[in-house]
XYZ file of C-alpha atoms in Angstrom:
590
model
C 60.508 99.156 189.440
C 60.255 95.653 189.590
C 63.268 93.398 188.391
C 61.297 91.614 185.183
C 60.346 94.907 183.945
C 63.901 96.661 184.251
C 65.017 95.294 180.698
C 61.654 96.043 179.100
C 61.953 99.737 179.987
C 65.659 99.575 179.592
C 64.622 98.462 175.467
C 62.418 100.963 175.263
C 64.650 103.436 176.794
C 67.308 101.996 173.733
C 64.743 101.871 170.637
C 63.758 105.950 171.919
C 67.192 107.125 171.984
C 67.841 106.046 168.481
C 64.486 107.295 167.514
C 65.766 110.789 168.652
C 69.113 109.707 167.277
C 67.558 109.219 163.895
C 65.461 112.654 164.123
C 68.270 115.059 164.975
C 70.774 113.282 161.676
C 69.863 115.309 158.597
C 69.812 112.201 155.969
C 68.797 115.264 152.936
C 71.107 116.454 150.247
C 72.071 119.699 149.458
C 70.571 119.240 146.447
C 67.442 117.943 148.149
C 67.557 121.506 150.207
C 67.854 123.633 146.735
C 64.811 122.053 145.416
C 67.122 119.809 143.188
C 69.011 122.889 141.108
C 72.427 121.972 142.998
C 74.581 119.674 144.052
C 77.013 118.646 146.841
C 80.909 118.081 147.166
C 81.959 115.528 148.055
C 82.486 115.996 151.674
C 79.032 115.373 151.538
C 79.125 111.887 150.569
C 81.779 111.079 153.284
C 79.294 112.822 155.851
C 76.054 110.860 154.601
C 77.764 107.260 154.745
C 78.612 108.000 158.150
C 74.972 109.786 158.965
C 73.213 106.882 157.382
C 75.095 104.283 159.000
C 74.624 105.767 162.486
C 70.915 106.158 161.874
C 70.575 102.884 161.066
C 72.907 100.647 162.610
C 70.844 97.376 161.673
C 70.556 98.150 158.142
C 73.312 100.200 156.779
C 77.220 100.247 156.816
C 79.711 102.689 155.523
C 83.119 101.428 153.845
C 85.703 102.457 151.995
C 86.866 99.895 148.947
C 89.564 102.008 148.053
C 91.527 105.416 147.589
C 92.068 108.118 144.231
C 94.766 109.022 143.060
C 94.529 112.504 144.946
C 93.835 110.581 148.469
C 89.960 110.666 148.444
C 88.529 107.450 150.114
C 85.751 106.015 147.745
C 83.029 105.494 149.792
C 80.181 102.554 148.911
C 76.817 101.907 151.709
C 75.876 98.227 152.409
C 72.638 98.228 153.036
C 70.776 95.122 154.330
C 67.967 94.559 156.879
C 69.014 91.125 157.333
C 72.326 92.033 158.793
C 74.110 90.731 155.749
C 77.402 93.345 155.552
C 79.596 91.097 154.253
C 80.221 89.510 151.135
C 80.043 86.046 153.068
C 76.988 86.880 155.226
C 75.234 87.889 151.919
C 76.170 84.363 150.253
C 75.003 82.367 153.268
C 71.943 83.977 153.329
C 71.004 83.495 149.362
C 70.560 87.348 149.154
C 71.095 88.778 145.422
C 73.243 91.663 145.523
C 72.360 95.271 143.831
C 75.323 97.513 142.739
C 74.127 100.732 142.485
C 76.859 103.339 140.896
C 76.778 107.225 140.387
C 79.131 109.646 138.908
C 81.310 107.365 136.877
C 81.525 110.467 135.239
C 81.323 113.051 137.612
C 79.059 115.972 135.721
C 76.488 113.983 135.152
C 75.492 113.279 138.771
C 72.066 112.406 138.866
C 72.498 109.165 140.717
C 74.514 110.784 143.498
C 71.573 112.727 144.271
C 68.591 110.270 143.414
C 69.847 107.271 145.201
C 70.735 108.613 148.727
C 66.972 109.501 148.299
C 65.961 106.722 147.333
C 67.614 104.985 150.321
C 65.973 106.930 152.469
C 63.112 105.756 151.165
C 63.305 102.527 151.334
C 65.197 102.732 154.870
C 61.890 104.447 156.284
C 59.283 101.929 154.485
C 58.246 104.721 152.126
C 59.404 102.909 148.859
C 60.212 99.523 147.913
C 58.712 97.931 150.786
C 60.333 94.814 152.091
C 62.372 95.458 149.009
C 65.726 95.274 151.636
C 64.548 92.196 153.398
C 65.005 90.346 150.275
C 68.697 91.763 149.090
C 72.014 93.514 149.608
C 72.569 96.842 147.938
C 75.848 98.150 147.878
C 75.819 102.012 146.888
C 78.691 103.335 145.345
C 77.051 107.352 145.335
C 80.420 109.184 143.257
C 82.609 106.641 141.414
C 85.039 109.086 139.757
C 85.396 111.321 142.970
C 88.415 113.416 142.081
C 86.514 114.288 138.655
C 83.786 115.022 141.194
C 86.198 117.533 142.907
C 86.828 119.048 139.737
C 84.005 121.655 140.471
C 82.363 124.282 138.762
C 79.725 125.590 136.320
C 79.595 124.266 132.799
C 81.771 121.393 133.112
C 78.655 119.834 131.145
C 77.837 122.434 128.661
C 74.923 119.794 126.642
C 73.181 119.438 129.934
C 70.483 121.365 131.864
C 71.922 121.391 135.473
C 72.687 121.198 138.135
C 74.629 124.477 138.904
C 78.103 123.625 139.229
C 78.867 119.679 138.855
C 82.096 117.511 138.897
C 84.211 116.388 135.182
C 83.732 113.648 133.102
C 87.236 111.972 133.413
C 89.592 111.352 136.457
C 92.549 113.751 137.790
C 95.074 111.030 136.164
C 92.157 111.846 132.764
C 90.942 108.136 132.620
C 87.236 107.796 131.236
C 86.520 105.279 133.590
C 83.783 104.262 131.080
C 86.203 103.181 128.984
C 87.546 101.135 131.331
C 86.061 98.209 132.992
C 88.212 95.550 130.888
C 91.436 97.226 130.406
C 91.148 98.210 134.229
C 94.136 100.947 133.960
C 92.504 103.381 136.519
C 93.285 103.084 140.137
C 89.332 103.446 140.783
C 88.498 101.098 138.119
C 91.034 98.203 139.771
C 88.780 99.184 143.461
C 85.472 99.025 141.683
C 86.816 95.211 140.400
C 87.696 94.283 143.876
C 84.375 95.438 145.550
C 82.877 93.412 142.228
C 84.302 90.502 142.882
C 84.011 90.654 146.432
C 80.085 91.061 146.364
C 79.480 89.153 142.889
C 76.653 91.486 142.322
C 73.310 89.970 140.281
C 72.876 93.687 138.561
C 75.477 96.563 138.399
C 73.850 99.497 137.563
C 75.580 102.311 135.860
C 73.532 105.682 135.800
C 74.419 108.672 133.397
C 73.119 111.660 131.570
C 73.102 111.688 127.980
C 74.539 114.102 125.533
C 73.240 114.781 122.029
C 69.867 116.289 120.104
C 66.594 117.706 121.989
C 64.204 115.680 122.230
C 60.584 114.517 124.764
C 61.947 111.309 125.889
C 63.655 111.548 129.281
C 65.728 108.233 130.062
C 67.169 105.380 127.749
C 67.426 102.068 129.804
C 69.794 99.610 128.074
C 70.416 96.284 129.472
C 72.674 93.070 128.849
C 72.727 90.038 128.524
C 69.317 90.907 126.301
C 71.107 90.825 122.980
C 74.606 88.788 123.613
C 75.820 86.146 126.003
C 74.051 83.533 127.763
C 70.349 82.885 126.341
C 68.442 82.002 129.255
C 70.255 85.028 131.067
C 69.175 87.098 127.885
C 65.493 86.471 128.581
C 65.936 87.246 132.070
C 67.623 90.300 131.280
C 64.900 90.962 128.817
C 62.567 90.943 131.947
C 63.882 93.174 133.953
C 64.699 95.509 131.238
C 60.881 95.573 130.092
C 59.686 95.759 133.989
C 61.751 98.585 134.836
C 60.540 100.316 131.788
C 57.373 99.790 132.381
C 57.839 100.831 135.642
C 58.652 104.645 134.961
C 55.896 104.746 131.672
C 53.541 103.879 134.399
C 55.065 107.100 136.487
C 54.617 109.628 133.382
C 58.421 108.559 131.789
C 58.960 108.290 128.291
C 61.834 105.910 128.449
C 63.446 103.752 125.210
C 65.320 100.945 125.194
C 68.344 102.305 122.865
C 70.875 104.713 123.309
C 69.441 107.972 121.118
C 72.375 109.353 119.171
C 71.216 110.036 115.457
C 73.474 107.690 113.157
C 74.222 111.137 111.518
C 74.881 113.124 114.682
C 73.040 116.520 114.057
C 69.770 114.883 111.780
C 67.387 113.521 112.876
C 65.896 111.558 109.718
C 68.787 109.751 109.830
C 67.358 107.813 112.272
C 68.866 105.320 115.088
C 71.127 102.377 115.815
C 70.880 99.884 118.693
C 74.173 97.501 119.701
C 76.197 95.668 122.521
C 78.945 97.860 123.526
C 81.798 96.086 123.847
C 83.352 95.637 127.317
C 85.424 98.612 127.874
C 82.053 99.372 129.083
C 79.954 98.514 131.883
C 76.415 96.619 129.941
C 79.216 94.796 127.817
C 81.407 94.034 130.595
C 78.684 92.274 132.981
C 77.776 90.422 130.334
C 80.898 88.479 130.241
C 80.499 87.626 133.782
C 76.967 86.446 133.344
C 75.767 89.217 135.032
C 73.215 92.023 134.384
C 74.634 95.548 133.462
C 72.497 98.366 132.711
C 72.891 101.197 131.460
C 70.616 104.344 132.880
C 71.211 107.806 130.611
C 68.339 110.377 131.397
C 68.329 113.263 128.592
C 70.852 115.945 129.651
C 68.419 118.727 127.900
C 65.831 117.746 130.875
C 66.256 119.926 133.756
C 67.908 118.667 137.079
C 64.667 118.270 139.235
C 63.439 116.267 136.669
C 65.994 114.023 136.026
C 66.714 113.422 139.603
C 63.186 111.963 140.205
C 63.093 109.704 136.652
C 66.534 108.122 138.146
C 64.958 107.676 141.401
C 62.080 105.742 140.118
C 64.467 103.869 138.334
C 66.187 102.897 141.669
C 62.991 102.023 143.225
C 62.008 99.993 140.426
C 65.408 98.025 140.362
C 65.191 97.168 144.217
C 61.382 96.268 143.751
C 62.353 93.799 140.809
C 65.169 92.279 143.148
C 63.084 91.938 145.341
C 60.157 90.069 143.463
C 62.360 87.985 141.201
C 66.145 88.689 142.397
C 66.136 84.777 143.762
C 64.849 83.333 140.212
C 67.305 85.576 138.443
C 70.564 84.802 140.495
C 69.683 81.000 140.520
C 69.579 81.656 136.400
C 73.021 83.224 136.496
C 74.341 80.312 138.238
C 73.097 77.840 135.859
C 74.766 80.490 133.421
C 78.178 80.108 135.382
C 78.334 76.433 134.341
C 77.283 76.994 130.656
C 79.683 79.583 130.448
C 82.328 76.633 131.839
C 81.247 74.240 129.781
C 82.236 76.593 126.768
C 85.141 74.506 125.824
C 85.133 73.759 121.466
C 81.546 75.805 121.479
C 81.412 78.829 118.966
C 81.778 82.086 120.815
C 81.118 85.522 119.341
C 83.798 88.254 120.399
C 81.637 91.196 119.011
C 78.094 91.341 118.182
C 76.851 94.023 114.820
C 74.105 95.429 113.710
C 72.210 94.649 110.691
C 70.764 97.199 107.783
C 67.398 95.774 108.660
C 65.582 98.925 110.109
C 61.838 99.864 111.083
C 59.822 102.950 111.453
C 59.012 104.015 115.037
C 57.344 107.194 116.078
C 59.659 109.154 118.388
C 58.903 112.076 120.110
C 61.149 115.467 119.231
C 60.384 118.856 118.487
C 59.902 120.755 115.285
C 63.549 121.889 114.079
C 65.117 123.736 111.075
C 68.807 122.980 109.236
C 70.086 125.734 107.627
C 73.788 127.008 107.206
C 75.355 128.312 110.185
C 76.909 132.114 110.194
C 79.384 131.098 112.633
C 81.205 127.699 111.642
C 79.602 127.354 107.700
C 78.332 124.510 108.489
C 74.511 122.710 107.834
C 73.366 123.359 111.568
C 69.813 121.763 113.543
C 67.965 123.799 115.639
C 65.374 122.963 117.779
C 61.764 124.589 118.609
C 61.204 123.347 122.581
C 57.606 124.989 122.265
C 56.654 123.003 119.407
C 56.861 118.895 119.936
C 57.028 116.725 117.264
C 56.542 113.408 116.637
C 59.303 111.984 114.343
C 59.544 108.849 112.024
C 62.855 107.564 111.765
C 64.393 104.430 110.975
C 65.797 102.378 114.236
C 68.005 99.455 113.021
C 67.900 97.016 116.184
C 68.940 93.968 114.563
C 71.890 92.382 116.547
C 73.620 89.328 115.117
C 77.029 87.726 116.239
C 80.056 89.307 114.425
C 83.638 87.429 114.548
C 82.669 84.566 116.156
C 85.248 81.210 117.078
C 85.415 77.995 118.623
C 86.728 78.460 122.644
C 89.962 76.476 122.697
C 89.651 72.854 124.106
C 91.470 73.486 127.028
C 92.404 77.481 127.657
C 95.579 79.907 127.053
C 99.163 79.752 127.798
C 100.791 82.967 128.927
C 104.526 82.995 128.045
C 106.844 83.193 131.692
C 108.166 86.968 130.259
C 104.448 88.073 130.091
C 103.194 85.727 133.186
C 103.573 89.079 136.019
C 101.770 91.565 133.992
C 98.807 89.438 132.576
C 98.453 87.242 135.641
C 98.027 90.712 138.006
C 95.402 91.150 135.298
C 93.578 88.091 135.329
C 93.074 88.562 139.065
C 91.716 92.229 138.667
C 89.038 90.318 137.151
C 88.414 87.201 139.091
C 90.054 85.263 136.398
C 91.389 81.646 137.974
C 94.879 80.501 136.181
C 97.653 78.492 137.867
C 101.682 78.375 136.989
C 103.397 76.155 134.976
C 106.075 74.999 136.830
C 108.010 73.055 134.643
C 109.375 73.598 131.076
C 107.103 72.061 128.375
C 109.138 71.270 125.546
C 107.310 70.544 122.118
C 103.941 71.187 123.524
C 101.129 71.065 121.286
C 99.790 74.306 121.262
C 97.971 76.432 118.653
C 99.581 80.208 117.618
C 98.522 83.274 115.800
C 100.596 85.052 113.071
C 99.410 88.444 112.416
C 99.180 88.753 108.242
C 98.214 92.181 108.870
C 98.655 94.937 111.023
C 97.107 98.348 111.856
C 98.265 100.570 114.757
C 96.339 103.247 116.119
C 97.367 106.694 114.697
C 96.273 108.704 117.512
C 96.451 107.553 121.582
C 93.351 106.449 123.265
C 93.209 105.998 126.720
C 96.642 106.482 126.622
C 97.436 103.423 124.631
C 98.122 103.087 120.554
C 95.278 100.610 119.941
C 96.245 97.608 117.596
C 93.755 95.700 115.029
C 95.756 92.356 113.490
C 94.331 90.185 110.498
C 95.473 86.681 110.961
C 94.202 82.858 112.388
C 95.376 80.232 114.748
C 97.288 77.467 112.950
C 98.551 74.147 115.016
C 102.159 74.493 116.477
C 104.348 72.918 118.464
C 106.411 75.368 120.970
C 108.327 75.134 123.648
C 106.596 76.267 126.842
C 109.440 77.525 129.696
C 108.789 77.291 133.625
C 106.772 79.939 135.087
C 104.505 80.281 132.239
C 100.340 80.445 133.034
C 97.906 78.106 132.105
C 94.507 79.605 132.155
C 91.672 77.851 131.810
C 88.351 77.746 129.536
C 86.695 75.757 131.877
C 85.781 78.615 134.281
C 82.650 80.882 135.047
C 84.040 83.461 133.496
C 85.226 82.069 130.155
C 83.967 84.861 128.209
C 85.767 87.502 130.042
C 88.631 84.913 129.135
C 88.405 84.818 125.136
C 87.681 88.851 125.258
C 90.963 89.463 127.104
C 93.442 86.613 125.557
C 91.971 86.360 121.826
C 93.776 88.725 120.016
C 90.934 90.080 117.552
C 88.186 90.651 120.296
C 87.881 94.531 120.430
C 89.100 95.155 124.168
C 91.827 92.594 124.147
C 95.065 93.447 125.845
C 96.601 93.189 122.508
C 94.079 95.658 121.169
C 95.127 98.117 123.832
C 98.151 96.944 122.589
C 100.057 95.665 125.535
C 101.959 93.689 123.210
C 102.524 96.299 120.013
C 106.000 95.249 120.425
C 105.702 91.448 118.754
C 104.269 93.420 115.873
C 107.390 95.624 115.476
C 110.456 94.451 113.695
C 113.229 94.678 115.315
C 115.956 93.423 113.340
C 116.703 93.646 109.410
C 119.231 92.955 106.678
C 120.649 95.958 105.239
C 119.619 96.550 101.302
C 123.194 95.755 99.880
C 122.926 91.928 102.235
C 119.547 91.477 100.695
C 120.487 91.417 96.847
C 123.440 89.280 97.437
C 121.241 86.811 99.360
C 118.907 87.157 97.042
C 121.404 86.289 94.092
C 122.415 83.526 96.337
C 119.128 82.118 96.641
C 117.433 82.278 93.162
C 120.813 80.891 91.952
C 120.039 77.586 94.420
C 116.417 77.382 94.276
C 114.537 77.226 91.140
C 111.448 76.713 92.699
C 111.909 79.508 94.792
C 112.849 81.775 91.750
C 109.672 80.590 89.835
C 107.522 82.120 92.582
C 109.529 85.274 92.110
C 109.287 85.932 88.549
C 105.035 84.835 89.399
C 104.829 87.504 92.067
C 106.407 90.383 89.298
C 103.964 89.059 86.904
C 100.730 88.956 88.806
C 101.395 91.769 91.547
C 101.596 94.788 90.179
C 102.083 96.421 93.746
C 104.928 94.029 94.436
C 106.735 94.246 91.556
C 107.000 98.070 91.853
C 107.918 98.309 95.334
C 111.847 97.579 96.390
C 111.251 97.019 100.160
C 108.500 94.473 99.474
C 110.797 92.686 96.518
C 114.113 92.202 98.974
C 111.749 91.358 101.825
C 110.859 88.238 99.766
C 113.959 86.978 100.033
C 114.491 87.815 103.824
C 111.552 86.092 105.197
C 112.706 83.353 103.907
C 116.360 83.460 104.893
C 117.797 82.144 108.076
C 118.702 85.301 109.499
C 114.667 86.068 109.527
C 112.988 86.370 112.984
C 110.679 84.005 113.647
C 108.735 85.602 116.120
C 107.948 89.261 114.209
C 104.593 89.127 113.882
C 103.508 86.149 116.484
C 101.290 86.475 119.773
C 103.283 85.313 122.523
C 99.716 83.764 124.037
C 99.408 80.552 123.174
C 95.764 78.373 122.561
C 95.344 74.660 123.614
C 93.283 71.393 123.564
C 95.230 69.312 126.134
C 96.004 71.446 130.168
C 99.596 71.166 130.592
C-alpha cells in the first residue's frame, strides 16, 4: 500500500470499528424491550451512561455529580456534538445548556425511560436534527435513585404503570420536590452543584400526576411566565406555547395548569392556576432567571402512552433550544443585570391568585357522586367508556402577593449564624463576603415579630414558622465575622426569598431560627406584681395606659399572663432580643 494512503485506510479502518462498536452496544431499555409496560433498576442507568458514552465518544460523557445516602453514584450524560463536556467548554462556545431530570420522585418514572430514547434519537439524526450542534444537554435519567431502589408493584397506586416502579421520597424520606430552596437532601445539595456548575438556560423537571380521570394526557407549566423578570416571562411564555403546540400537533391534549379540582374529588368545582413557590423546581428557576418547567403526564394514562407524550416533549425542548436557545440565554443575561440592579425596587415574595375565573371546556368522562358504602363519604366515579366534555371554572389570574422594596444595599448575617447560612448561600451560588471587623452602631434595619405561628405538625422534618411583623430603622452593633450579602447580585431574588423572613421558603420559615421566637427567660408571677406595684406607683403615664388597656381590651383585661406581661416588657430585666431576626437589612455595604 502506498505511504499517502496508509492513514486514509487506517481512518477508515477507525470510523468501521466504532461502527461495529456502536452495533454490538444495546443503547434500548428494558422498558423499551417490554413494549413500555416495565421498567429498569437502576443498574441499568449506571450501564447505559457507560454504553452511551462508549458509543459515542464525540458526543456523549458519563459522570457522576454526586453520591446517596445509601452509596449509589448519581449518574447525569453530557451530551454535546461540539465537544463541549465541560461547564467551561460550554461557556466558551456560547452553547445554552438543557437540564433534563427524571425520577425526582422515583414511581413516576416516565422520563427515565423517554429520554434515554430520546437521546438515541437525536444521537442517530432521527429526531431533533442538528438540535445537539446547537447545545449542551446534561441528563440527569433517576434523580432520587435510592427511592428508585425502593422497588416494587404499587408504590404508585393512582397511576397506570409501569409494573413495579421506584418511591416517591428518598431512603433518608426527603421529597426532594420540596426541596430545591431549603436544600436539606444530600441529592438536592449535588443537583445545586451540577446547577451551578452548568448554569443551565431550562431545567426540566418531568412527573406523573395524581388526581381525577380525565382525556388530557400532560400539563406543561412553565416559569418565569407569570412571576419574575418580564422580558424573561415572555420568553418563557414562548417556549411554553411552542412546546405545547408541539405535542397538540402529535395528537396530545396538553394544558398549561396543573389539573387538581379546587375541591379535590368534584369536578364542577373547577381549577386554579399559580407560581409555586420555590421549594419547588418552576418556582425555584425563576429566582435564578432561569426557565423551570414543570412536565406531569396523567398517571390514569397507561405507561406506553405516557412514555411517548414525554418523549415528544424532550424532542420538542431540544428543537426549541436549538431554534431560539441563543436569543433566550442572551435574554436571561440581560435578566442577570436587572435582577442586580434590584436594589430599593419593589419585589414580590409570593405571587396569588385572583377570584376572577372563566369557563373552559375540558375534556373528562361522564361520572356519578353518590355516598360511598365503605368510608360514608360523597364519592366520584368515573365512566372511562363515556368522555365528557366539562365546563368548569379555571381561575388563572396571577397578581403579586406580599410584595417589598429590596434593601439598598443587602443582608447582614450575625457571626453566631455566619457558618450555617453562609454554607447555604453557596449551595446556591449566592456571592457574600465576611465582615472582618466589628461594626459598632451600624445603621441597619431589623424585624420584630408582633406575631407568631409555629407549625403544629413537622414538615420536611422542620416545625415551619409564619411571623407578622415589619422592618423598622435600628442601629446595632455588628461583631467580626459577621456576612454581608449583597442585593446587587444575579441572583437577588433567590436572596430576598431566603433572608426575608415572611417569603414562604425562607430559612426562618423552615424555621432555622424558631429559637429567637422562643422566650427563654421570665419573671416569676409573685416578681411581676411587685414590679408592677413599683412601676404604676412611679409612672403615671404608664399607669394611664394600664387602666386604657382594662377598659378597651376585653381579652386583656381577663387574661393574668397577658396583664403581668405588660409590666415585664417594659422592665429592665426584659430581653431585648425575644422576638427579633438576628438578619439584619441595609442601605449603606459595611
Amino acid at each position: 500500500m502506498p505511504a499517502m494512503l496508509r492513514p486514509l485506510g487506517l481512518a477508515v479502518s477507525l470510523a468501521l470499528a466504532s461502527f461495529a462498536a456502536q452495533a454490538s452496544i444495546d443503547l434500548t431499555t428494558v422498558s423499551e424491550r417490554s413494549g413500555f409496560l416495565k421498567t429498569g433498576r437502576y443498574d441499568e442507568v449506571i450501564a447505559l451512561c457507560d454504553a452511551f458514552q462508549r458509543s459515542y465518544p464525540k458526543a456523549v460523557r458519563c459522570i457522576d455529580f454526586g453520591t446517596t445516602p445509601e452509596g449509589r453514584p448519581m449518574k447525569a450524560l453530557i451530551v454535546s456534538q461540539r465537544g463541549a463536556f465541560t461547564p467551561k467548554q460550554a461557556r466558551t462556545q456560547g452553547l445554552p445548556v438543557l437540564l433534563v431530570q427524571g425520577g425526582i420522585h422515583a414511581g413516576e418514572i416516565d422520563g427515565k425511560d423517554a429520554g434515554f430514547l430520546a437521546l438515541r434519537e437525536a444521537l442517530e439524526g432521527k429526531a431533533a436534527k442538528g438540535a445537539l450542534d446547537k447545545q449542551v444537554l446534561v441528563f440527569v435519567p433517576v434523580f432520587n435513585i435510592d427511592g428508585h431502589e425502593r422497588f416494587k408493584a404499587w408504590n404508585r397506586p393512582n397511576q397506570r404503570g409501569p409494573e413495579e416502579m421506584g418511591w416517591r421520597v428518598t431512603a433518608q424520606n426527603y421529597n426532594l420536590n420540596r426541596d430545591y430552596v431549603k436544600a436539606d437532601a444530600p441529592e438536592m445539595q449535588a443537583m445545586l452543584r451540577l446547577v451551578n456548575a452548568w448554569d443551565p438556560l431550562a431545567y426540566i423537571d418531568l412527573h406523573v400526576t395524581d388526581g381525577a380521570k380525565f382525556e388530557h394526557d400532560v400539563a406543561i407549566q412553565v416559569e418565569p411566565v407569570h412571576a419574575g423578570d418580564d422580558a424573561l416571562r415572555q420568553a418563557g411564555k414562548s417556549l411554553r406555547d411552542a412546546v405545547i403546540a408541539d405535542q397538540a400537533r402529535q395528537g396530545s391534549l396538553p394544558v398549561a395548569f396543573y389539573p387538581s379540582f379546587n375541591d379535590y374529588e368534584d369536578p364542577q368545582s373547577g381549577f386554579t392556576d399559580g407560581v409555586a413557590p420555590p421549594r419547588f423546581s418552576t418556582g425555584y428557576f425563576l429566582m435564578r432567571n432561569r426557565f423551570g418547567m414543570l412536565v406531569e403526564t396523567h398517571s390514569w394514562k397507561d405507561y406506553p402512552t405516557r412514555v411517548r407524550v414525554t418523549h415528544n416533549i424532550i424532542v420538542s425542548l431540544l428543537e426549541q433550544l436549538r431554534d431560539h436557545g441563543s436569543e433566550w440565554a442572551s435574554i436571561a443575561k440581560a435578566a442577570d443585570a436587572r435582577a442586580a440592579a434590584l436594589a430599593g425596587q419593589p419585589v414580590a415574595l409570593d405571587y396569588r391568585t385572583t377570584d376572577k375565573a372563566r369557563q373552559i371546556e375540558f375534556r373528562g368522562y361522564e361520572y356519578t357522586r353518590t355516598p360511598s358504602e365503605i368510608s360514608g363519604a360523597l364519592m366520584t366515579r368515573y365512566d372511562e367508556s363515556k368522555p365528557q366534555v366539562w365546563k368548569v371554572a379555571l381561575r388563572d389570574e396571577i397578581v403579586p402577593g406580599r410584595t417589598l422594596p429590596a434593601p439598598a444595599a443587602g443582608y447582614i448575617v450575625p457571626a453566631a449564624h455566619a457558618t450555617w447560612v453562609g454554607e447555604k448561600l453557596k449551595q446556591h451560588g449566592i456571592e457574600f463576603r465576611r465582615i472582618d471587623r466589628a461594626l459598632p452602631g451600624f445603621d441597619t434595619q431589623t424585624f420584630r415579630a408582633i406575631k407568631t405561628d409555629f407549625g403544629q405538625q413537622s414538615v420536611e422534618g422542620h416545625q415551619r414558622l409564619a411571623v407578622e411583623g415589619n422592618w423598622s430603622n435600628e442601629r446595632r452593633d455588628i461583631g467580626a465575622g459577621a456576612l454581608f450579602v449583597p442585593i446587587a447580585q444575579p441572583k437577588a431574588r433567590l436572596v430576598m426569598a431566603l433572608l426575608e423572613p415572611q417569603a414562604p421558603d425562607s430559612l426562618l420559615g423552615w424555621g432555622e431560627f424558631n429559637n429567637h421566637f422562643e422566650q427563654k427567660e421570665y419573671m416569676e408571677a409573685y416578681v411581676a406584681e411587685e414590679v408592677a406595684r413599683e412601676m404604676l406607683a412611679k409612672d403615671a403615664a404608664l399607669a394611664t395606659e394600664f387602666q386604657r388597656k382594662l377598659r378597651d381590651e376585653p381579652d386583656f383585661a381577663k387574661n393574668p399572663q397577658a396583664r403581668l406581661e405588660f409590666f415585664a416588657r417594659r422592665h429592665s430585666s426584659w430581653d431585648a432580643s425575644y422576638g427579633l431576626y438576628p438578619v439584619l437589612r441595609t442601605d449603606k455595604a459595611p
